[in-house]
Amino acid sequence: MLFIVLIIALTTRSLTVGGLNENESRLKGDCDAYSPLSHLRLPRDTSGFVKPEEPPKYFGIDIDGTLLAKNKEVWERNIEAFAETRRRGYIPFLCTGRAQGSSLNLIGGKTVMEKISYRGYPGVYKNGAVIFAEDGKVLSMHIFPKEFLKILYNFLVANELIANILFYDEEELFSLVEDNKVLKKMTSGKSTIPKIFKFEDMLKKNILMLKYQGFELNVPEFKEGIDYIEKVDVNGTHDLSPSGVTKASGIQELMEHYGLSTKDCGFIGDGYNDVEAMELCEYSFAVANAPDEVKRHAKFVLDKTCDQAAVAEALELMYGPFTVTSDLANVHQMVQL
């Protein structure tokens, strides 16, 4: 009888590694398709972290929920850690779902860029759809095929959903109507004003990301993972990227451009659009405020949140330790949170 009980216990444990059963591990946006066994690996905390003898030359940093901090002292520490990492010869870079221009404005614009000697290059933007080299040149840009957009538009019109979607190119966003429902769900909606375009004019743009809410994308001609990549944002909206485009694909393209492997790049993030990059990079970190489903994909989980200088902690583990210098004391006042 004891033998039977032990077998049942071990079988149950094998199906609930990390407290998640197989059904729970396939939540929307969890991206198990990227690595079927990823839910079996438990991430490690940093208590036993050993600094590598040769830290990765590059280090990708997510913005929202990761780099940004509301607290002045925390923000100063993150920015100084970024600057000090560069002074030591390594290259931290932004890896975000945002556009390059809005990303730099968000972290403080020209004032911060000068202090940290970084102008947004290199960088991975729009969830991997736009990749910049260190000299500011666009390495690649991945856009939706016109036929995809036409089929999607017909679906939206047929179901009266044209007010439930936004279209993005490299720097701007567009809506088909004045009263867009997606903006009301976005945390930054109050400062985001889309341009109103007719669909025919939209087709002339390089549309590389879509954001929608309030419906299921049940288009018979489309198959997720083949025709598009879908992620669920923290605000409940859905982000669509062209087929095969993720932050991980952007990092991989960037590393290949420099003749390096993905072992030469670290990463830190918090969201569902970060999981492929966490899987890809040998040294990847999830901040403490990341959802548990996201943390499972990181190699290490920090004990600090974005509002406790998690980015500084990760960079110090890899390249530090650092100290905050006085010339960054007023940087936080420039940040548009």
Coordinates of C-alpha atoms in Angstrom, one line a residue:
M1 CA 0.0 0.0 0.0
L2 CA 2.8 2.4 0.9
F3 CA 4.4 1.7 -2.5
I4 CA 1.2 2.6 -4.4
V5 CA 0.9 5.8 -2.4
L6 CA 4.4 6.8 -3.3
I7 CA 3.8 6.2 -7.0
I8 CA 0.7 8.3 -7.0
A9 CA 2.5 11.1 -5.1
L10 CA 5.4 11.1 -7.6
T11 CA 3.1 11.1 -10.6
T12 CA 1.0 14.0 -9.2
R13 CA 4.2 16.0 -8.5
S14 CA 5.5 15.4 -12.1
L15 CA 2.3 17.1 -13.4
T16 CA 2.5 20.1 -11.1
V17 CA 6.0 21.2 -11.2
G18 CA 6.2 24.7 -9.7
G19 CA 2.6 24.5 -8.5
L20 CA 1.2 24.6 -12.1
N21 CA -0.5 21.8 -13.8
E22 CA -0.4 21.3 -17.6
N23 CA -3.7 23.1 -18.2
E24 CA -2.6 26.1 -16.1
S25 CA 0.7 26.3 -17.9
R26 CA -1.1 27.1 -21.2
L27 CA -2.6 30.4 -20.2
K28 CA -3.1 32.9 -23.0
G29 CA 0.2 34.6 -23.9
D30 CA 2.3 32.1 -22.0
C31 CA 4.1 31.0 -25.2
D32 CA 4.8 27.4 -24.3
A33 CA 4.9 26.8 -28.0
Y34 CA 8.3 28.5 -28.0
S35 CA 9.7 25.9 -25.6
P36 CA 7.4 22.9 -24.8
L37 CA 9.5 22.0 -21.7
S38 CA 9.8 25.5 -20.4
H39 CA 7.1 25.0 -17.7
L40 CA 9.2 22.1 -16.3
R41 CA 12.1 24.4 -15.4
L42 CA 12.0 26.3 -12.2
P43 CA 13.8 29.7 -12.3
R44 CA 16.4 30.3 -9.7
D45 CA 16.6 33.2 -7.2
T46 CA 19.8 35.2 -7.2
S47 CA 21.0 34.1 -3.7
G48 CA 23.6 31.8 -5.3
F49 CA 24.3 33.8 -8.4
V50 CA 27.9 33.7 -9.5
K51 CA 29.1 36.6 -11.7
P52 CA 30.4 35.1 -15.0
E53 CA 34.1 35.5 -15.8
E54 CA 33.1 37.0 -19.1
P55 CA 29.7 38.8 -18.7
P56 CA 27.6 39.3 -21.9
K57 CA 28.7 42.2 -24.0
Y58 CA 25.1 43.3 -24.5
F59 CA 22.1 43.5 -22.2
G60 CA 18.5 44.1 -23.3
I61 CA 16.3 46.0 -20.9
D62 CA 12.5 46.2 -21.1
I63 CA 11.0 49.6 -20.1
D64 CA 7.4 49.4 -18.7
G65 CA 7.2 47.4 -15.5
T66 CA 11.0 46.9 -15.5
L67 CA 13.2 50.0 -16.0
L68 CA 10.7 52.7 -15.2
A69 CA 10.3 53.6 -11.5
K70 CA 8.1 56.2 -9.8
N71 CA 10.5 56.7 -6.9
K72 CA 13.2 59.3 -7.5
E73 CA 16.0 57.5 -5.7
V74 CA 15.2 54.2 -7.4
W75 CA 15.1 55.8 -10.8
E76 CA 18.5 57.5 -10.2
R77 CA 20.0 54.1 -9.2
N78 CA 18.6 52.4 -12.4
I79 CA 20.0 55.2 -14.6
E80 CA 23.4 55.3 -13.0
A81 CA 23.6 51.5 -13.2
F82 CA 22.9 51.8 -17.0
A83 CA 25.5 54.6 -17.4
E84 CA 28.1 52.7 -15.3
T85 CA 27.6 49.6 -17.3
R86 CA 28.4 51.5 -20.5
R87 CA 31.5 53.1 -18.9
R88 CA 32.8 49.7 -18.2
G89 CA 32.6 48.8 -21.9
Y90 CA 29.4 46.8 -22.0
I91 CA 26.3 47.8 -23.9
P92 CA 22.9 47.8 -22.2
F93 CA 20.1 48.7 -24.7
L94 CA 16.4 49.2 -24.8
C95 CA 14.3 46.1 -25.8
T96 CA 10.6 47.2 -25.7
G97 CA 7.2 47.1 -27.3
R98 CA 7.4 50.9 -27.7
A99 CA 8.7 52.9 -30.6
Q100 CA 12.3 54.3 -30.4
G101 CA 11.2 57.9 -30.1
S102 CA 8.6 57.5 -27.5
S103 CA 10.9 55.2 -25.5
L104 CA 13.6 57.9 -25.3
N105 CA 11.0 60.6 -24.3
L106 CA 9.7 58.3 -21.6
I107 CA 13.0 57.8 -20.0
G108 CA 13.8 61.5 -19.9
G109 CA 14.7 62.6 -23.5
K110 CA 17.9 64.4 -24.4
T111 CA 18.9 65.1 -20.8
V112 CA 19.1 61.5 -19.8
M113 CA 20.6 60.4 -23.1
E114 CA 23.5 62.7 -22.7
K115 CA 24.1 61.5 -19.1
I116 CA 24.1 57.9 -19.9
S117 CA 25.8 58.2 -23.4
Y118 CA 22.9 56.3 -25.1
R119 CA 20.7 57.6 -27.9
G120 CA 18.5 54.5 -28.3
Y121 CA 21.1 52.7 -30.5
P122 CA 21.4 49.8 -30.6
G123 CA 17.9 48.9 -29.7
V124 CA 15.0 46.5 -30.3
Y125 CA 11.7 48.2 -30.6
K126 CA 8.0 47.3 -31.3
N127 CA 8.5 43.8 -29.8
G128 CA 11.2 43.0 -32.3
A129 CA 9.7 44.5 -35.4
V130 CA 12.3 47.3 -35.6
I131 CA 16.0 46.7 -34.9
F132 CA 18.6 49.5 -34.8
A133 CA 22.4 49.0 -35.0
E134 CA 24.8 51.0 -32.8
D135 CA 25.3 53.6 -35.5
G136 CA 21.6 54.4 -35.7
K137 CA 20.9 52.5 -38.9
V138 CA 17.8 50.3 -39.2
L139 CA 19.0 46.7 -39.4
S140 CA 15.6 45.4 -40.2
M141 CA 11.9 46.2 -40.1
H142 CA 9.2 43.6 -40.2
I143 CA 5.8 44.7 -41.4
F144 CA 2.4 43.0 -41.9
P145 CA 1.7 41.9 -45.5
K146 CA -1.0 44.1 -47.2
E147 CA -3.1 41.0 -47.8
F148 CA -3.1 40.2 -44.1
L149 CA -4.3 43.8 -43.3
K150 CA -7.0 43.6 -46.0
I151 CA -8.4 40.3 -44.6
L152 CA -8.3 41.7 -41.1
Y153 CA -10.1 44.9 -42.2
N154 CA -12.9 42.9 -43.8
F155 CA -13.3 41.0 -40.5
L156 CA -13.4 44.2 -38.5
V157 CA -16.0 45.8 -40.7
A158 CA -18.2 42.7 -40.9
N159 CA -18.3 42.5 -37.1
E160 CA -18.5 46.3 -36.4
L161 CA -15.1 46.3 -34.6
I162 CA -13.2 49.1 -36.4
A163 CA -13.2 51.1 -33.1
N164 CA -11.5 48.3 -31.3
I165 CA -8.1 48.4 -32.9
L166 CA -5.0 50.6 -33.4
F167 CA -2.3 50.4 -36.1
Y168 CA 1.4 51.2 -35.5
D169 CA 4.2 52.1 -37.8
E170 CA 7.8 52.9 -36.7
E171 CA 6.8 55.9 -34.6
E172 CA 3.1 56.7 -35.0
L173 CA -0.2 55.1 -34.3
F174 CA -3.3 55.3 -36.3
S175 CA -7.0 54.7 -35.8
L176 CA -9.9 54.2 -38.3
V177 CA -12.3 56.2 -36.1
E178 CA -12.2 59.2 -33.8
D179 CA -13.5 57.4 -30.7
N180 CA -11.1 54.5 -30.3
K181 CA -12.0 52.0 -27.5
V182 CA -8.4 50.7 -27.2
L183 CA -7.1 54.0 -26.0
K184 CA -9.4 53.9 -23.0
K185 CA -7.7 50.7 -21.9
M186 CA -4.1 51.8 -22.4
T187 CA -2.4 53.2 -19.3
S188 CA -0.7 55.9 -21.5
G189 CA -3.9 56.7 -23.4
K190 CA -4.2 60.1 -21.9
S191 CA -1.0 61.2 -23.7
T192 CA -1.4 59.2 -26.9
I193 CA -3.2 60.8 -29.8
P194 CA -3.6 58.6 -32.9
K195 CA -3.9 59.9 -36.4
I196 CA -7.2 59.2 -38.1
F197 CA -6.7 57.4 -41.4
K198 CA -8.9 55.8 -43.9
F199 CA -8.0 52.1 -44.4
E200 CA -6.8 52.8 -48.0
D201 CA -4.3 55.3 -46.7
M202 CA -3.3 53.0 -43.9
L203 CA -2.1 50.4 -46.4
K204 CA 0.5 52.9 -47.6
K205 CA 2.1 52.8 -44.1
N206 CA 4.6 50.3 -42.7
I207 CA 2.3 48.7 -40.2
L208 CA 4.4 46.6 -37.9
M209 CA 2.2 46.2 -34.8
L210 CA -1.5 46.1 -34.0
K211 CA -3.3 46.5 -30.7
Y212 CA -6.9 45.4 -30.1
Q213 CA -9.3 44.8 -27.3
G214 CA -12.9 43.6 -26.7
F215 CA -13.1 40.7 -29.2
E216 CA -11.7 37.3 -30.2
L217 CA -9.6 37.3 -33.3
N218 CA -11.5 34.5 -35.0
V219 CA -10.4 35.0 -38.6
P220 CA -10.6 31.7 -40.6
E221 CA -7.7 32.7 -42.9
F222 CA -5.4 33.3 -40.0
K223 CA -3.6 30.9 -37.6
E224 CA -1.8 32.2 -34.6
G225 CA 1.9 31.4 -34.6
I226 CA 2.0 31.1 -38.4
D227 CA 0.3 34.3 -39.7
Y228 CA 0.9 36.5 -36.6
I229 CA 2.3 36.5 -33.0
E230 CA -0.1 37.5 -30.2
K231 CA 0.6 38.8 -26.7
V232 CA -1.7 39.9 -23.9
D233 CA -0.6 43.2 -22.4
V234 CA -0.9 44.0 -18.6
N235 CA -3.9 46.3 -19.4
G236 CA -5.8 43.5 -21.1
T237 CA -5.2 44.6 -24.6
H238 CA -3.8 42.3 -27.2
D239 CA -0.7 43.0 -29.3
L240 CA -0.2 41.5 -32.7
S241 CA 3.2 41.2 -34.4
P242 CA 4.1 39.9 -37.9
S243 CA 4.8 36.2 -38.1
G244 CA 8.0 35.1 -36.2
V245 CA 8.6 38.6 -34.7
T246 CA 9.4 38.7 -31.0
K247 CA 11.9 40.5 -28.8
A248 CA 13.9 37.3 -29.0
S249 CA 14.0 37.4 -32.8
G250 CA 15.1 41.0 -32.5
I251 CA 17.9 40.2 -30.1
Q252 CA 19.0 37.3 -32.4
E253 CA 19.2 39.6 -35.4
L254 CA 21.2 42.2 -33.5
M255 CA 23.7 39.6 -32.2
E256 CA 24.1 38.1 -35.7
H257 CA 24.8 41.6 -37.1
Y258 CA 27.8 41.8 -34.7
G259 CA 28.9 38.3 -35.4
L260 CA 28.0 37.2 -31.8
S261 CA 25.8 34.5 -30.4
T262 CA 22.9 34.9 -28.0
K263 CA 25.3 34.0 -25.2
D264 CA 26.7 37.5 -25.6
C265 CA 23.4 39.1 -24.5
G266 CA 21.6 39.3 -21.2
F267 CA 18.0 40.4 -20.7
I268 CA 15.6 41.6 -18.0
G269 CA 11.8 42.0 -18.3
D270 CA 8.4 41.6 -16.7
G271 CA 5.8 40.8 -19.3
Y272 CA 4.4 38.2 -21.6
N273 CA 6.2 39.8 -24.5
D274 CA 9.5 39.1 -22.7
V275 CA 9.2 35.3 -22.4
E276 CA 10.9 34.4 -25.6
A277 CA 13.9 36.7 -24.8
M278 CA 14.1 35.2 -21.4
E279 CA 14.2 31.7 -22.9
L280 CA 16.8 32.8 -25.5
C281 CA 19.4 34.6 -23.3
E282 CA 21.6 32.6 -21.0
Y283 CA 21.5 35.3 -18.4
S284 CA 17.9 36.4 -18.2
F285 CA 16.1 38.0 -15.2
A286 CA 12.5 38.5 -14.3
V287 CA 11.6 41.3 -11.9
A288 CA 9.7 40.5 -8.8
N289 CA 6.5 42.2 -10.1
A290 CA 6.4 39.9 -13.1
P291 CA 3.5 37.4 -13.3
D292 CA 4.4 33.9 -12.1
E293 CA 3.8 32.5 -15.6
V294 CA 6.4 34.9 -16.9
K295 CA 8.9 34.2 -14.2
R296 CA 9.0 30.5 -15.2
H297 CA 10.7 31.5 -18.4
A298 CA 13.6 33.5 -16.8
K299 CA 16.8 31.9 -15.8
F300 CA 16.8 34.0 -12.6
V301 CA 14.0 35.8 -10.6
L302 CA 15.0 39.0 -8.7
D303 CA 13.6 39.8 -5.3
K304 CA 13.1 43.4 -6.2
T305 CA 10.3 45.0 -8.2
C306 CA 10.6 47.8 -10.8
D307 CA 10.0 50.2 -8.0
Q308 CA 12.9 48.7 -6.0
A309 CA 15.6 49.2 -8.6
A310 CA 15.4 45.7 -10.1
V311 CA 17.3 46.8 -13.2
A312 CA 20.2 48.2 -11.1
E313 CA 20.2 44.9 -9.1
A314 CA 20.5 42.8 -12.3
L315 CA 23.2 45.0 -13.8
E316 CA 25.2 45.0 -10.6
L317 CA 25.0 41.2 -10.5
M318 CA 26.4 41.0 -14.0
Y319 CA 28.8 44.0 -14.1
G320 CA 28.9 45.8 -10.7
P321 CA 28.8 46.8 -8.0
F322 CA 27.8 50.5 -8.7
T323 CA 27.3 53.7 -6.8
V324 CA 25.0 56.6 -7.6
T325 CA 26.8 59.8 -8.7
S326 CA 25.6 63.3 -7.9
D327 CA 25.3 64.4 -11.6
L328 CA 22.2 62.3 -11.9
A329 CA 20.4 63.7 -8.9
N330 CA 17.9 65.7 -10.9
V331 CA 17.3 63.3 -13.8
H332 CA 14.1 61.9 -12.3
Q333 CA 12.5 65.2 -12.6
M334 CA 12.9 65.0 -16.4
V335 CA 11.1 61.6 -16.7
Q336 CA 7.6 61.6 -18.1
L337 CA 5.9 58.9 -16.1

